């Protein structure tokens, strides 16, 4: 499987529908301080099932929803979609798979795979099958590269277990 | 799960020391179990010796040395459990110019099996990517994407 | 000590918001007491609003925004309690190019009253200093100083 | 007072006697990863009375003593000296003041001001008088610039108290 497209709408500092296409190899993301680069990493972490708002740098899950700016009003929902492509789809299976996550300011959350409502558990199981299950070493957040070194021995063990 | 853990631990340990030597151009590094008799509960220690230095408590290593050692361990885990995606958010910030180039070369070795997404402020890192996006806040508080390299359609 | 604390707090709060606006080119920032009735035990909260953005939980700020806000508070404490020496070890690492230049200009404003010692890998920062030292490990494991700017005697 | 000179001998990665002269204004220190830049910041923190080996990135105070390299044997003592100049010395007082700290591998520690043996407390009191007492905001260690922001409200209060 490869990552094809990420779509953000109302997620953190992305009030307008934004699509990022990923090509194979290395994609660089640049821009001034505070423009939204780490929010894209958060969007990937979130759509892949991250449940702790602390790991998304917020004080509550509601902080993933666009909170307004000088000129724009706050929004009521955050939505992120990730499109994956299976390079060798077995007979009868879809070539493209899209996982979607929505969160409403009142607290409702909805998950979808190819448009069909599913539970969070279904998304997590699908990702585990394709090797995207363990995010602890697939997404290195800003300032946390040396966490592996500074962690306690038991925490390092848990990371190795995730890889096992 | 005991065998699963030990199999992963052994493979990651071997790759870790090879990748460490590659990134540092020499030296030694290895993992060790704090309690080898109890593979289900034991912790994991890290030993690292940059080239020309004595083995020391890893807390004495410099900011850049710690980051590079962490990246070596990360890549070792990646080799064992290949994941299609890897996001690295400003991991080059503590590195000097020579080590930034080294990291870039290293990422290019893996790029056929892994898609990397790399956030950076470093011009040297920007030059080694395959495609580049800029994020701006022309409208204050509202992020917008621009495609800055290799043409194709401007995403918005 | 109650009066001492409140006097320091008020002065630092005023300078903090002025320095914040200077570093960010606008916006607002201020301190607030978590328990104003009890000046001896109260904690101190920070509010920061970069230009064009809404006031938010400071944990949502970006890496660079947090570093700059911290520097603004640091300088406010410095103004209140001038100390002859200030050591800044790679504080420019999370900053983009424009903010590195901004920090350099800021340090030059204070240089008549404070001696700064700045460790950095950033070429822009290197250009704004008064004297520059290099540290090498030609002999592995053994640090040696070289004076790389403004001539004078080679310290060793 | 201004800082004039820092002398390291056997401190961390400086086995050979090393003198760093400081001029007024801004002094930059550059060099590759692991060459010894942050060790200089540690030397300043240490000679000014830092007692916690954790704040010096060590596992024990002994870690401040040069521990050997490929070719050089470990040393038995670490010594750091800081020379300060009083720009307006009152009648009869010295223009230059040198504070020195030594630590021996067996655990002995010696402190001196202008060559005379003193206690650590004397050094700390002298520094407090000249405005170098509170190091928490005068020396920002690597990676810790955002600590002020991430700290709990009570810790921020303590920092303001130090400045008071
Ligand atoms: N729910 C939200 N609504 C609106 N804005 C938000 C929300 N959550 C975060 N932000 C804004 O996003 C900005 C941070 O973005 P981000 O951390 O992605 O920056 P960055 O590009 O990584 O910057 P740096 O280079 O400094 O790391 C903050 O200024 C914050 O105000
Ligand atoms: N007691 C000691 N004896 C010998 N070497 C030591 C001792 N303590 C620390 N070191 C060495 O000093 C080096 C770290 O130096 P330092 O942290 O100053 O590097 P740096 O120049 O700040 O690098 P960076 O740019 O990565 O931050 C380590 O490699 C460590 O092995
Ligand atoms: Mg960021
Ligand atoms: Mg350093």
XYZ file of C-alpha atoms and ligand atoms in Angstrom:
704
model
C 0.000 0.000 0.000
C 1.068 3.587 -0.655
C -0.347 6.884 0.577
C -1.944 8.875 -2.254
C -3.894 11.790 -0.847
C -4.695 13.554 2.431
C -7.749 15.830 2.615
C -8.287 18.260 5.539
C -11.454 20.237 6.134
C -11.975 22.180 9.368
C -9.036 20.383 11.031
C -6.952 22.706 13.259
C -5.638 25.639 11.165
C -7.192 24.304 7.902
C -10.735 25.771 7.721
C -10.890 25.430 3.941
C -10.879 22.106 2.130
C -7.226 21.283 1.475
C -5.874 18.332 -0.537
C -2.252 17.167 -0.344
C -1.151 14.613 -2.988
C 1.752 12.355 -2.052
C 4.071 10.924 -4.679
C 6.412 7.985 -4.012
C 9.719 8.827 -2.314
C 10.288 11.853 -0.115
C 7.789 14.713 0.237
C 9.096 17.874 1.905
C 6.855 20.361 3.745
C 8.221 23.844 4.412
C 6.905 27.192 5.649
C 7.293 29.854 8.354
C 6.818 29.237 12.074
C 3.160 28.646 12.987
C 1.895 28.186 9.418
C 0.513 24.655 9.884
C 3.243 22.067 9.046
C 2.983 20.085 12.307
C -0.816 20.271 12.045
C -0.466 18.112 8.902
C 1.495 15.521 10.929
C -1.293 15.706 13.540
C -3.905 15.152 10.798
C -2.117 11.953 9.708
C -1.849 10.760 13.328
C -5.536 11.565 13.943
C -7.035 9.971 10.836
C -5.044 6.820 11.668
C -6.862 6.549 14.962
C -4.948 8.582 17.582
C -7.221 8.865 20.625
C -5.162 10.982 23.026
C -5.722 14.745 22.578
C -2.413 15.297 24.423
C -0.546 13.658 21.544
C -2.327 16.156 19.290
C -1.042 19.047 21.447
C -4.541 19.988 22.592
C -6.268 20.492 25.892
C -9.338 18.549 24.723
C -10.380 16.644 21.576
C -12.397 19.686 20.591
C -9.116 21.482 19.855
C -8.835 19.586 16.566
C -11.781 21.592 15.215
C -10.931 24.936 13.569
C -11.353 27.508 16.309
C -11.635 30.663 14.198
C -9.212 33.425 13.330
C -9.271 37.228 13.124
C -11.722 37.066 10.229
C -13.168 33.561 10.173
C -15.734 32.103 12.550
C -15.037 28.807 14.388
C -16.288 25.676 12.645
C -18.450 22.908 14.056
C -16.626 19.885 12.600
C -13.166 18.633 11.722
C -12.763 16.115 8.903
C -9.674 14.323 7.600
C -9.537 11.711 4.807
C -6.612 9.533 3.811
C -6.594 7.751 0.439
C -4.375 4.692 0.114
C -3.626 2.659 -2.992
C -3.032 -1.080 -2.969
C -0.364 -1.717 -5.611
C -1.294 -5.430 -5.935
C -5.022 -5.654 -5.177
C -6.154 -9.284 -4.887
C -9.062 -10.423 -7.118
C -12.208 -8.459 -6.424
C -10.732 -6.018 -3.909
C -10.708 -2.294 -4.373
C -7.548 -0.667 -5.632
C -8.167 2.520 -3.651
C -9.172 2.635 0.009
C -10.229 5.866 1.714
C -10.395 6.165 5.497
C -12.220 9.142 6.937
C -12.595 10.554 10.435
C -14.939 13.325 11.579
C -15.299 15.016 14.953
C -18.146 17.369 15.909
C -17.714 20.104 18.489
C -20.460 18.594 20.690
C -18.420 15.407 20.946
C -19.774 13.076 18.231
C -17.213 11.156 16.200
C -17.750 9.300 12.914
C -15.457 6.924 11.057
C -15.758 5.636 7.452
C -13.905 3.288 5.144
C -14.767 3.856 1.468
C -17.795 5.872 2.491
C -19.280 3.151 4.743
C -19.699 3.946 8.464
C -17.439 1.782 10.617
C -16.108 1.811 14.175
C -12.678 3.175 15.175
C -11.616 -0.426 15.869
C -12.195 -1.320 12.201
C -9.882 1.454 11.044
C -7.208 0.428 13.527
C -7.436 -3.228 12.430
C -7.207 -2.319 8.757
C -4.105 -0.198 9.396
C -2.502 -2.954 11.478
C -2.912 -5.384 8.537
C -1.158 -3.067 6.105
C 1.747 -2.261 8.425
C 0.570 1.175 9.544
C -0.579 -0.058 12.934
C 2.179 1.130 15.143
C 2.491 4.864 14.874
C 5.000 5.269 17.671
C 7.884 4.964 15.280
C 6.185 5.866 12.033
C 5.360 9.454 13.076
C 8.119 11.386 14.871
C 6.601 14.590 16.200
C 8.497 17.851 16.462
C 11.050 17.947 19.271
C 10.555 14.265 20.102
C 13.310 12.648 18.059
C 15.440 12.034 21.152
C 12.541 10.575 23.148
C 13.723 7.053 22.267
C 17.067 7.859 23.929
C 15.662 9.676 26.961
C 12.923 7.099 27.582
C 13.106 4.627 30.468
C 14.196 1.056 29.628
C 10.629 -0.287 30.016
C 9.292 2.265 27.520
C 11.931 1.233 24.994
C 10.817 -2.335 25.433
C 7.242 -1.381 24.611
C 8.405 0.266 21.388
C 10.239 -2.882 20.352
C 7.160 -4.916 21.194
C 5.077 -2.720 18.875
C 7.516 -3.474 16.098
C 7.459 -7.198 16.848
C 5.010 -13.550 22.415
C 8.316 -14.308 24.114
C 9.794 -15.618 20.891
C 8.238 -12.753 18.959
C 9.917 -10.208 21.230
C 13.324 -11.895 21.214
C 13.270 -12.319 17.440
C 12.454 -8.596 16.996
C 14.991 -7.531 19.629
C 17.849 -9.524 18.027
C 17.123 -8.290 14.515
C 16.705 -4.649 15.611
C 19.898 -4.811 17.698
C 21.957 -6.021 14.717
C 20.541 -3.412 12.340
C 20.863 -0.640 14.964
C 24.614 -1.093 15.263
C 25.041 -1.232 11.459
C 22.960 1.922 10.909
C 24.753 3.707 13.770
C 28.133 3.020 12.166
C 26.742 4.248 8.857
C 25.398 7.532 10.283
C 28.427 8.248 12.520
C 31.034 6.919 10.066
C 32.349 4.468 12.681
C 32.039 3.852 16.405
C 29.817 1.225 18.061
C 26.301 0.954 19.390
C 24.173 -1.818 20.782
C 21.105 -2.603 22.845
C 21.135 -4.707 25.975
C 18.411 -6.241 28.145
C 18.260 -4.979 31.740
C 16.948 -8.383 32.861
C 17.796 -11.061 30.271
C 16.227 -13.861 32.391
C 12.784 -12.345 32.064
C 12.182 -11.474 28.397
C 8.554 -10.617 29.099
C 9.264 -7.839 31.593
C 12.809 -6.728 30.905
C 13.716 -3.160 29.913
C 16.075 -2.233 27.073
C 19.269 -0.201 27.554
C 21.198 1.635 24.836
C 25.008 1.788 24.578
C 26.512 4.188 22.090
C 30.127 5.091 21.397
C 30.727 7.760 18.743
C 34.010 7.231 16.840
C 37.133 8.070 18.878
C 35.282 8.399 22.163
C 34.946 6.130 25.171
C 31.664 4.410 25.896
C 29.766 6.640 28.306
C 26.389 7.160 29.899
C 24.178 8.195 26.952
C 22.949 11.207 28.915
C 26.425 12.763 28.389
C 26.043 12.662 24.621
C 25.435 15.936 22.822
C 22.060 17.072 21.436
C 23.062 16.147 17.888
C 24.609 12.800 18.900
C 21.418 11.833 20.766
C 19.249 12.737 17.769
C 21.414 10.692 15.394
C 21.478 7.699 17.735
C 17.675 7.904 18.016
C 17.361 8.007 14.223
C 19.599 4.930 13.946
C 17.320 3.030 16.319
C 14.250 4.288 14.494
C 15.512 3.095 11.130
C 16.451 -0.261 12.646
C 12.844 -0.649 13.803
C 11.694 0.366 10.368
C 13.801 -2.274 8.652
C 12.277 -4.927 10.890
C 8.691 -3.813 10.565
C 8.478 -1.936 7.316
C 5.687 0.583 7.389
C 4.612 2.318 4.189
C 4.754 5.797 5.770
C 7.236 7.713 7.935
C 6.700 11.301 9.115
C 9.785 13.193 10.392
C 8.925 16.614 11.854
C 12.090 18.791 12.016
C 14.355 15.935 13.107
C 17.244 17.802 11.408
C 16.999 20.772 13.817
C 19.808 19.629 16.213
C 22.118 18.364 13.419
C 25.133 20.162 11.933
C 25.479 20.590 8.167
C 27.491 17.386 7.601
C 24.983 15.279 9.519
C 22.024 16.855 7.696
C 23.609 15.740 4.403
C 24.216 12.283 5.896
C 20.550 12.008 6.941
C 19.404 13.053 3.461
C 21.549 10.377 1.831
C 20.197 7.845 4.248
C 16.550 8.678 3.512
C 17.213 8.375 -0.203
C 18.385 4.783 0.343
C 14.985 3.813 1.767
C 12.800 5.812 -0.567
C 11.811 2.833 -2.748
C 10.099 1.060 0.142
C 8.963 3.895 2.393
C 7.121 7.153 1.729
C 8.692 9.876 3.828
C 6.980 13.155 4.812
C 9.618 15.556 6.133
C 8.894 18.944 7.767
C 11.995 21.169 7.817
C 13.479 24.702 7.835
C 16.850 23.483 6.570
C 17.718 24.371 2.956
C 19.995 21.328 2.569
C 17.132 19.002 3.489
C 14.798 20.815 1.074
C 17.152 20.092 -1.805
C 17.105 16.313 -1.351
C 13.321 15.725 -1.471
C 11.338 14.419 -4.486
C 8.439 16.855 -4.160
C 8.052 19.938 -2.061
C 5.000 21.695 -0.579
C 4.906 25.104 1.055
C 2.378 26.041 3.724
C 1.430 29.693 4.068
C -0.906 31.767 6.176
C -1.455 34.624 3.694
C -4.824 34.903 5.399
C -3.822 35.077 9.083
C -4.839 32.009 11.045
C -5.801 30.019 7.919
C -3.303 27.504 6.463
C -3.049 27.071 2.718
C -0.873 24.665 0.700
C 1.247 25.613 -2.289
C 3.115 23.163 -4.472
C 6.593 24.637 -4.884
C 8.415 22.030 -6.881
C 8.081 19.661 -9.794
C 5.215 21.735 -11.191
C 1.980 19.721 -11.448
C -1.298 21.196 -10.313
C -1.305 23.746 -7.509
C -3.111 22.113 -4.626
C -5.336 24.395 -2.690
C 8.424 39.146 50.064
C 4.800 39.563 48.980
C 5.489 43.087 47.762
C 8.763 41.939 46.173
C 6.951 39.268 44.182
C 4.091 41.511 43.059
C 6.468 44.290 42.046
C 8.527 41.838 39.945
C 5.419 40.199 38.493
C 3.864 43.523 37.390
C 7.082 44.804 35.789
C 7.834 41.493 34.047
C 4.247 41.245 32.775
C 4.406 44.707 31.179
C 7.786 44.082 29.534
C 6.737 40.588 28.409
C 3.848 41.892 26.341
C 6.008 44.655 24.818
C 8.810 42.236 23.891
C 6.277 39.703 22.531
C 4.817 42.333 20.186
C 8.331 43.271 19.133
C 9.375 39.688 18.333
C 6.094 38.684 16.643
C 5.494 42.059 14.962
C 2.094 42.400 16.643
C -0.363 40.231 18.562
C -0.783 40.155 22.340
C 0.637 38.316 25.303
C 0.275 38.571 29.041
C 0.747 36.726 32.313
C -2.019 36.059 34.797
C -2.085 34.760 38.372
C -3.951 31.479 38.883
C -4.906 32.580 42.421
C -4.639 36.386 42.760
C -5.896 36.345 46.388
C -2.856 34.426 47.518
C 0.258 36.100 46.068
C 2.544 33.858 48.119
C 1.305 30.566 46.665
C -0.279 31.445 43.342
C 0.917 29.987 40.030
C 1.489 32.040 36.868
C -0.328 31.382 33.563
C 0.750 32.596 30.119
C -1.607 33.895 27.421
C -0.230 34.422 23.952
C -1.941 35.453 20.734
C 0.265 35.623 17.631
C -0.892 38.297 15.147
C -4.082 37.383 13.233
C -4.863 34.375 15.405
C -7.353 33.780 18.184
C -6.161 33.394 21.746
C -5.737 29.665 22.362
C -4.339 27.171 24.787
C -0.561 27.729 24.533
C -0.046 24.007 24.008
C -1.556 24.434 20.501
C 1.160 26.883 19.498
C 3.819 25.686 17.087
C 7.375 24.758 18.074
C 8.734 28.065 16.783
C 5.950 30.129 18.346
C 6.565 28.523 21.749
C 10.315 29.198 21.524
C 9.749 32.841 20.619
C 7.196 33.320 23.402
C 9.648 31.767 25.860
C 12.399 34.114 24.671
C 10.068 37.099 25.151
C 9.441 36.055 28.754
C 13.142 35.417 29.292
C 14.107 38.873 28.086
C 11.375 40.426 30.246
C 12.931 38.749 33.297
C 16.315 39.978 32.147
C 15.163 43.571 31.908
C 13.861 43.382 35.473
C 16.873 41.678 36.986
C 19.775 42.500 34.712
C 22.418 39.843 34.908
C 25.829 40.485 33.343
C 25.819 37.130 31.480
C 23.335 35.214 29.327
C 24.088 31.847 27.697
C 21.757 30.721 24.858
C 22.481 27.174 23.659
C 20.941 26.639 20.197
C 17.750 28.565 20.983
C 17.523 29.374 17.238
C 17.061 25.691 16.273
C 13.199 25.780 16.024
C 13.062 29.234 14.367
C 12.597 29.987 10.655
C 14.963 32.318 8.826
C 12.934 35.505 9.416
C 12.697 34.832 13.159
C 16.417 34.031 13.418
C 17.145 37.473 11.970
C 14.638 39.001 14.391
C 16.331 37.294 17.351
C 19.748 38.541 16.197
C 18.506 42.125 15.993
C 16.995 41.765 19.415
C 20.223 40.517 20.998
C 22.137 43.423 19.475
C 19.807 45.832 21.286
C 20.869 44.450 24.661
C 24.558 43.944 23.951
C 25.687 47.064 25.809
C 24.372 45.787 29.124
C 24.573 42.017 28.793
C 27.323 39.665 27.593
C 25.768 36.953 25.481
C 27.329 33.550 24.770
C 25.452 31.905 21.901
C 25.961 28.311 20.686
C 24.556 27.784 17.196
C 24.673 25.883 13.886
C 22.818 28.644 12.022
C 24.900 30.721 9.594
C 22.622 33.765 9.990
C 23.207 33.783 13.737
C 26.975 33.422 13.221
C 27.034 36.604 11.141
C 25.543 38.807 13.852
C 27.983 38.049 16.684
C 30.898 40.300 17.807
C 33.455 37.511 18.202
C 33.319 33.900 17.142
C 34.997 30.748 18.511
C 35.081 27.334 16.876
C 35.347 24.100 18.853
C 36.951 21.100 17.150
C 37.812 17.559 18.038
C 40.749 17.109 15.627
C 42.004 14.684 18.261
C 38.946 12.451 18.772
C 37.364 12.892 22.167
C 39.424 15.980 23.043
C 37.868 19.448 22.563
C 40.036 22.308 21.369
C 39.091 25.974 20.840
C 39.926 28.021 17.767
C 39.311 31.718 17.402
C 37.706 32.146 13.981
C 36.962 35.817 13.860
C 38.386 39.217 14.654
C 41.916 37.804 14.524
C 43.656 38.242 17.901
C 45.575 35.431 19.518
C 44.550 31.859 18.836
C 43.308 30.546 22.134
C 44.242 26.976 22.774
C 30.986 43.297 36.456
C 31.858 41.669 33.115
C 33.064 38.172 32.284
C 36.669 38.202 31.030
C 38.005 34.664 30.856
C 36.953 31.050 31.358
C 39.647 28.396 31.913
C 38.850 24.647 31.678
C 41.259 21.879 32.656
C 40.112 18.266 32.820
C 36.443 19.321 32.682
C 34.300 16.952 30.530
C 35.742 16.824 26.998
C 38.518 19.378 27.756
C 41.524 17.356 29.050
C 44.012 20.049 28.050
C 44.103 23.490 29.622
C 41.802 25.675 27.547
C 41.253 29.426 27.908
C 38.283 31.262 26.376
C 38.454 35.077 26.418
C 35.139 36.928 26.349
C 34.826 40.390 24.852
C 31.862 42.687 25.502
C 28.775 42.085 23.345
C 27.903 38.771 21.734
C 30.301 35.794 21.596
C 29.324 32.988 19.224
C 30.462 29.365 19.690
C 30.217 27.031 16.705
C 31.381 23.526 15.760
C 30.202 20.062 14.693
C 27.872 17.856 16.723
C 29.551 16.457 19.843
C 32.604 18.721 19.727
C 32.101 20.341 23.152
C 29.955 23.508 22.791
C 27.347 22.602 25.417
C 30.158 21.413 27.708
C 31.276 25.063 27.811
C 27.782 26.099 28.956
C 28.008 23.325 31.581
C 31.404 24.679 32.711
C 29.873 28.128 33.277
C 26.925 26.620 35.168
C 29.283 24.469 37.280
C 31.833 27.106 38.234
C 28.904 29.319 39.305
C 27.883 26.715 41.853
C 25.521 24.220 40.148
C 25.152 21.263 42.519
C 22.851 18.916 40.591
C 24.745 16.509 38.298
C 21.468 15.993 36.400
C 21.568 19.622 35.253
C 25.062 18.858 33.970
C 23.712 15.904 31.952
C 25.642 13.374 34.027
C 24.776 10.292 35.997
C 27.031 11.361 38.894
C 29.181 14.406 39.738
C 32.176 12.353 38.697
C 31.018 12.705 35.095
C 32.400 16.261 35.016
C 35.935 14.851 35.139
C 37.516 13.971 31.785
C 36.830 10.290 31.298
C 39.438 9.485 28.643
C 39.261 8.990 24.904
C 40.669 6.556 22.345
C 44.197 7.772 23.042
C 44.084 9.699 26.319
C 43.773 8.261 29.810
C 41.031 9.475 32.192
C 42.031 12.330 34.484
C 41.657 12.565 38.238
C 40.396 16.133 38.542
C 38.211 18.705 36.803
C 38.990 22.398 37.224
C 37.170 25.483 35.942
C 38.081 29.115 36.602
C 36.048 32.205 35.780
C 37.692 35.648 35.775
C 35.394 38.651 36.246
C 36.283 42.329 36.015
C 34.651 45.010 38.125
C 34.367 48.056 35.861
C 34.024 50.473 38.837
C 35.962 48.914 41.705
C 35.370 50.776 44.987
C 38.444 52.075 46.866
C 40.791 49.291 47.866
C 38.910 46.435 46.137
C 40.410 44.270 43.483
C 39.612 45.041 39.877
C 39.762 41.379 38.871
C 38.045 38.535 40.744
C 38.711 34.876 39.871
C 36.408 32.124 41.115
C 37.670 28.542 40.829
C 36.074 25.162 41.361
C 37.796 21.767 41.470
C 36.357 18.266 41.748
C 38.434 15.129 42.384
C 37.325 11.729 41.174
C 37.246 10.380 44.766
C 34.668 13.026 45.638
C 36.620 15.943 47.138
C 35.590 19.421 46.030
C 37.529 22.670 46.453
C 36.425 26.256 45.856
C 38.585 29.400 45.674
C 38.091 33.136 45.219
C 41.290 34.920 44.112
C 43.321 31.887 45.107
C 41.962 31.712 48.680
C 40.056 28.588 49.767
C 36.390 29.364 50.456
C 33.153 27.394 50.795
C 30.628 26.951 47.987
C 28.277 29.229 49.914
C 30.791 32.100 49.637
C 30.892 31.760 45.850
C 27.101 31.669 45.634
C 26.784 34.766 47.846
C 29.352 36.691 45.803
C 27.508 35.850 42.577
C 24.159 36.836 44.069
C 25.573 40.294 44.941
C 26.755 40.936 41.383
C 23.508 39.782 39.744
C 24.692 36.354 38.632
C 22.831 34.553 41.386
C 19.876 33.152 39.574
C 21.069 30.952 36.767
C 17.643 29.636 35.827
C 17.158 32.371 33.304
C 20.739 33.404 32.684
C 21.789 30.020 31.214
C 19.357 28.411 28.735
C 20.548 24.882 28.059
C 20.139 23.131 24.747
C 16.590 22.040 23.977
C 15.193 23.781 27.054
C 14.133 27.139 25.606
C 10.456 26.180 25.690
C 10.633 24.885 29.273
C 9.275 28.211 30.519
C 6.173 27.674 28.376
C 5.713 23.973 29.148
C 6.326 24.403 32.888
C 3.485 24.169 35.425
C 2.151 27.508 36.794
C 3.895 26.990 40.177
C 7.263 26.507 38.478
C 6.812 29.746 36.554
C 6.115 31.484 39.820
C 9.392 30.216 41.226
C 11.267 31.661 38.259
C 9.673 35.059 38.788
C 10.558 34.872 42.462
C 14.195 34.255 41.549
C 14.145 37.407 39.462
C 12.477 39.385 42.257
N -8.191 24.181 16.357
C -7.450 25.155 15.834
N -8.054 26.191 15.226
C -7.315 27.189 14.679
N -5.979 27.256 14.706
C -5.341 26.251 15.296
C -6.020 25.152 15.894
N -5.101 24.314 16.427
C -3.895 24.866 16.176
N -4.030 26.021 15.507
C -2.966 26.953 15.097
O -1.973 26.299 14.382
C -0.724 26.940 14.631
C 0.384 25.934 14.805
O 0.618 25.273 13.680
P 1.797 24.240 13.545
O 2.192 23.712 14.880
O 1.425 23.265 12.505
O 2.971 25.180 12.988
P 4.313 24.755 12.239
O 4.186 25.078 10.800
O 4.652 23.384 12.588
O 5.378 25.777 12.844
P 6.903 25.566 13.400
O 7.808 25.737 12.231
O 7.070 26.687 14.381
O 6.990 24.245 14.035
C -0.834 27.715 15.904
O -0.533 29.048 15.686
C -2.264 27.506 16.327
O -2.833 28.702 16.727
N 33.569 13.533 31.460
C 33.734 13.454 30.132
N 34.887 12.981 29.627
C 35.069 12.903 28.283
N 34.160 13.295 27.362
C 32.998 13.772 27.818
C 32.716 13.892 29.210
N 31.471 14.396 29.351
C 30.996 14.599 28.100
N 31.898 14.207 27.192
C 31.740 14.201 25.716
O 31.343 15.448 25.253
C 30.528 15.260 24.094
C 29.337 16.181 24.112
O 29.716 17.444 24.006
P 28.673 18.623 23.865
O 27.360 18.221 24.430
O 29.283 19.841 24.396
O 28.558 18.733 22.256
P 28.005 19.946 21.399
O 29.136 20.648 20.779
O 27.096 20.747 22.229
O 27.205 19.202 20.247
P 25.748 19.462 19.585
O 25.959 20.434 18.472
O 25.348 18.120 19.076
O 24.840 19.968 20.628
C 30.018 13.842 24.113
O 30.394 13.191 22.942
C 30.639 13.236 25.324
O 31.144 11.983 25.045
Mg 6.076 22.453 13.713
Mg 25.096 21.083 22.298
